[in-house]
Amino acid sequence: MASSCCSSSVTFFNSHSKPNNPLASPVPAQANSFLRFHSNSSSAVLRLRSTPAPPPNAHSFRVMASTLTAVEKNREPLKIMISGAPASGKGTQCELIKKKYDLVHIAAGDLLRAEIAAGTENGKRAKEFMEIGQLVPDEIVVMMVKDRLMEPDSTEKGWLLDGYPRSLSQATALKGFGFHPDIFILLEVPEEILVERVVGRRLDPVTGKIYHLKYSPPETEEIAARLTQRFDDTEEKVKLRLRTHHQNVESVLSIYEDITIKVDGSVSKEAVFEQIDTALSDLMAQRAEKMGSAVA
Ligand code: AP5
């Protein structure tokens, strides 16, 4: 089922260590990919390469067909978290993931900017923290994200949580509310690239699309004329945001280490998406296989 997988490589932390970890389940024979864990002292590396699927015989084909019907009926919505430093490409990848997997994209930063735009008390307070690159206090963020996750579209279609949780207390609160992701994606990008991405970023207020003056320029003059820049997209402010990120990222990772994949976010956005897409396709194939064994 992996659509493209020839050169991708992703790392799962200790993903073999927990028996009920969905990512550690046996690999489906039907999946059009080959997965192998290489253990070392602290992590297991999952490598993906294409291999032809074995030809199904008549019996296995019948089993597969009935299984797929049950799988479709019982499909559990996908739940994804995506994390990374400022401008590591979270929003850009979410656009691509959402397009292919039809999930509800919930970005903590966007929810906060909506509060600011609406002129609410929470928005006014949030802006004070965002101006200095610090985390907005939990009493504003935690319930705001929880409420969005509980909306009917999120529970029915599945969700893609972007930039949340960003601290141990947020991760713990989310766990307490019963929200567990299937996979935690961490985008890794060297710091010197991040600053260039931030200062060149522009947003289209009409479509919400993210552009970059150099890497993703607007398609037309008309779009170029209406692009806006975020108030916290300066070199000075991104350095403050980066410091906050480094202070918190390890504690969040510790909560999701068994379902974490590290993705190289320094390559083109298409190449980043290819790594993510491969991991998601394999995750879905594993879930289908599990469901298949349960109904067989
Ligand atoms: P938030 O809005 O989440 O900002 P951020 O984490 O700093 O991340 P960005 O939105 O800046 O970057 P991104 O990773 O989405 O990158 P993008 O795809 O746009 O948070 C802002 C503030 O809100 C925080 O500082 C905090 O104060 C508050 N906040 C948010 N969440 C909170 C929480 N949970 N708790 C408390 N407070 C919270 O890409 C960036 C640019 O690079 C674009 O121009 C894009 O075109 C370009 N680009 C992307 N990918 C590539 C690529 N592969 N190659 C070349 N260019 C690329």
Tab-separated table of C-alpha atoms in Angstrom, residues 28-189:
chain	number	residue	atom	x	y	z
A	28	PRO	CA	1.087	-7.175	6.292
A	29	ALA	CA	1.942	-9.535	3.478
A	30	GLN	CA	-0.300	-7.507	1.183
A	31	ALA	CA	1.467	-4.227	1.785
A	32	ASN	CA	3.518	-3.167	-1.199
A	33	SER	CA	6.489	-2.408	0.965
A	34	PHE	CA	9.128	-4.156	2.937
A	35	LEU	CA	9.836	-3.158	6.502
A	36	ARG	CA	12.696	-4.271	8.676
A	37	PHE	CA	13.753	-3.186	12.122
A	38	HIS	CA	17.448	-2.722	12.798
A	39	SER	CA	18.015	-2.482	16.521
A	40	ASN	CA	20.781	-0.513	18.127
A	41	SER	CA	21.252	0.573	21.716
A	42	SER	CA	18.555	3.217	21.881
A	43	SER	CA	16.346	3.002	18.856
A	44	ALA	CA	15.074	0.806	16.118
A	45	VAL	CA	15.316	2.009	12.524
A	46	LEU	CA	12.482	1.200	10.220
A	47	ARG	CA	13.583	1.086	6.607
A	48	LEU	CA	11.213	0.985	3.724
A	49	ARG	CA	11.865	-0.254	0.230
A	50	SER	CA	9.573	-1.364	-2.511
A	51	THR	CA	9.072	-5.009	-3.218
A	52	PRO	CA	6.425	-6.661	-5.375
A	53	ALA	CA	3.403	-7.947	-3.473
A	54	PRO	CA	3.113	-11.758	-3.578
A	55	PRO	CA	0.474	-12.943	-6.083
A	56	PRO	CA	-2.680	-13.847	-4.106
A	57	ASN	CA	-4.098	-17.308	-4.613
A	58	ALA	CA	-7.849	-17.748	-4.960
A	59	HIS	CA	-8.365	-18.448	-1.267
A	60	SER	CA	-6.299	-15.546	0.041
A	61	PHE	CA	-7.984	-13.226	-2.475
A	62	ARG	CA	-11.438	-14.209	-1.132
A	63	VAL	CA	-10.300	-13.657	2.450
A	64	MET	CA	-8.764	-10.316	1.506
A	65	ALA	CA	-11.912	-9.102	-0.245
A	66	SER	CA	-14.184	-9.885	2.709
A	67	THR	CA	-11.637	-8.420	5.115
A	68	LEU	CA	-11.455	-5.163	3.224
A	69	THR	CA	-15.233	-4.744	3.396
A	70	ALA	CA	-15.139	-5.158	7.166
A	71	VAL	CA	-12.155	-2.845	7.403
A	72	GLU	CA	-13.931	-0.137	5.427
A	73	LYS	CA	-16.999	-0.409	7.666
A	74	ASN	CA	-14.995	-0.299	10.860
A	75	ARG	CA	-12.317	2.160	9.827
A	76	GLU	CA	-10.975	3.974	12.870
A	77	PRO	CA	-10.224	7.597	12.056
A	78	LEU	CA	-6.528	8.388	11.842
A	79	LYS	CA	-5.068	10.578	14.596
A	80	ILE	CA	-1.797	12.322	13.911
A	81	MET	CA	0.404	14.762	15.804
A	82	ILE	CA	3.025	16.793	13.999
A	83	SER	CA	5.775	18.649	15.778
A	84	GLY	CA	8.974	20.509	14.997
A	85	ALA	CA	10.767	23.794	15.465
A	86	PRO	CA	9.276	27.071	14.182
A	87	ALA	CA	9.155	27.022	10.369
A	88	SER	CA	10.177	23.367	10.197
A	89	GLY	CA	7.288	22.913	7.756
A	90	LYS	CA	4.454	21.661	9.963
A	91	GLY	CA	1.766	23.766	8.299
A	92	THR	CA	3.076	23.010	4.817
A	93	GLN	CA	3.031	19.263	5.435
A	94	CYS	CA	-0.398	19.474	7.056
A	95	GLU	CA	-1.796	20.963	3.828
A	96	LEU	CA	-0.463	17.935	1.921
A	97	ILE	CA	-1.509	15.343	4.522
A	98	LYS	CA	-4.990	16.836	4.767
A	99	LYS	CA	-5.410	16.774	1.003
A	100	LYS	CA	-4.542	13.093	0.744
A	101	TYR	CA	-5.947	11.694	4.003
A	102	ASP	CA	-8.923	14.042	4.479
A	103	LEU	CA	-8.284	14.746	8.169
A	104	VAL	CA	-9.310	17.784	10.200
A	105	HIS	CA	-6.263	20.038	10.569
A	106	ILE	CA	-6.107	21.641	14.008
A	107	ALA	CA	-3.218	24.099	14.463
A	108	ALA	CA	-2.816	25.580	17.934
A	109	GLY	CA	-1.138	28.693	16.471
A	110	ASP	CA	-4.027	29.237	14.018
A	111	LEU	CA	-6.616	28.884	16.795
A	112	LEU	CA	-4.727	31.507	18.809
A	113	ARG	CA	-4.412	33.876	15.835
A	114	ALA	CA	-8.183	33.518	15.287
A	115	GLU	CA	-8.738	34.620	18.901
A	116	ILE	CA	-6.466	37.615	18.326
A	117	ALA	CA	-8.285	38.542	15.120
A	118	ALA	CA	-11.634	38.285	16.915
A	119	GLY	CA	-10.351	40.653	19.613
A	120	THR	CA	-11.288	38.349	22.513
A	121	GLU	CA	-9.789	38.610	25.999
A	122	ASN	CA	-7.983	35.292	25.430
A	123	GLY	CA	-6.624	36.636	22.152
A	124	LYS	CA	-5.302	39.786	23.806
A	125	ARG	CA	-3.529	37.771	26.502
A	126	ALA	CA	-2.221	35.213	24.009
A	127	LYS	CA	-0.669	37.910	21.860
A	128	GLU	CA	1.494	39.130	24.747
A	129	PHE	CA	3.146	35.704	24.927
A	130	MET	CA	3.323	35.152	21.164
A	131	GLU	CA	5.090	38.512	20.762
A	132	ILE	CA	7.953	37.253	22.893
A	133	GLY	CA	8.008	33.705	21.500
A	134	GLN	CA	6.784	32.054	24.677
A	135	LEU	CA	4.108	29.438	25.159
A	136	VAL	CA	0.647	30.820	25.767
A	137	PRO	CA	-0.539	29.691	29.238
A	138	ASP	CA	-2.322	26.370	29.511
A	139	GLU	CA	-5.533	27.904	30.867
A	140	ILE	CA	-6.051	29.489	27.436
A	141	VAL	CA	-4.716	26.762	25.150
A	142	VAL	CA	-5.691	23.450	26.733
A	143	MET	CA	-9.494	23.805	26.643
A	144	MET	CA	-9.377	25.578	23.282
A	145	VAL	CA	-7.672	22.593	21.633
A	146	LYS	CA	-9.728	20.029	23.549
A	147	ASP	CA	-12.981	21.663	22.405
A	148	ARG	CA	-11.820	21.619	18.772
A	149	LEU	CA	-10.830	17.951	19.030
A	150	MET	CA	-14.297	17.136	20.323
A	151	GLU	CA	-16.119	18.766	17.399
A	152	PRO	CA	-18.050	16.189	15.339
A	153	ASP	CA	-15.867	16.622	12.232
A	154	SER	CA	-12.711	15.763	14.195
A	155	THR	CA	-14.190	12.679	15.822
A	156	GLU	CA	-15.716	11.426	12.555
A	157	LYS	CA	-12.909	12.139	10.085
A	158	GLY	CA	-9.877	11.939	12.361
A	159	TRP	CA	-7.450	14.724	13.188
A	160	LEU	CA	-4.078	16.193	12.433
A	161	LEU	CA	-2.845	18.123	15.430
A	162	ASP	CA	-0.220	20.717	14.523
A	163	GLY	CA	1.972	22.374	17.165
A	164	TYR	CA	0.211	20.753	20.089
A	165	PRO	CA	1.092	19.537	22.696
A	166	ARG	CA	4.200	21.681	23.231
A	167	SER	CA	4.848	20.985	26.892
A	168	LEU	CA	4.643	18.110	29.309
A	169	SER	CA	1.599	19.644	30.994
A	170	GLN	CA	-0.257	19.904	27.657
A	171	ALA	CA	0.624	16.309	26.750
A	172	THR	CA	-0.488	15.077	30.158
A	173	ALA	CA	-3.762	17.000	29.953
A	174	LEU	CA	-4.475	15.578	26.502
A	175	LYS	CA	-3.815	12.057	27.736
A	176	GLY	CA	-6.138	12.701	30.672
A	177	PHE	CA	-8.911	13.725	28.244
A	178	GLY	CA	-8.425	10.407	26.413
A	179	PHE	CA	-6.813	11.694	23.214
A	180	HIS	CA	-4.128	9.335	21.933
A	181	PRO	CA	-2.462	9.763	18.547
A	182	ASP	CA	-1.615	6.839	16.274
A	183	ILE	CA	1.638	8.457	15.254
A	184	PHE	CA	3.808	11.407	16.321
A	185	ILE	CA	5.751	13.035	13.486
A	186	LEU	CA	8.808	15.109	14.354
A	187	LEU	CA	10.222	17.295	11.563
A	188	GLU	CA	13.967	17.851	11.871
A	189	VAL	CA	15.512	20.900	10.215
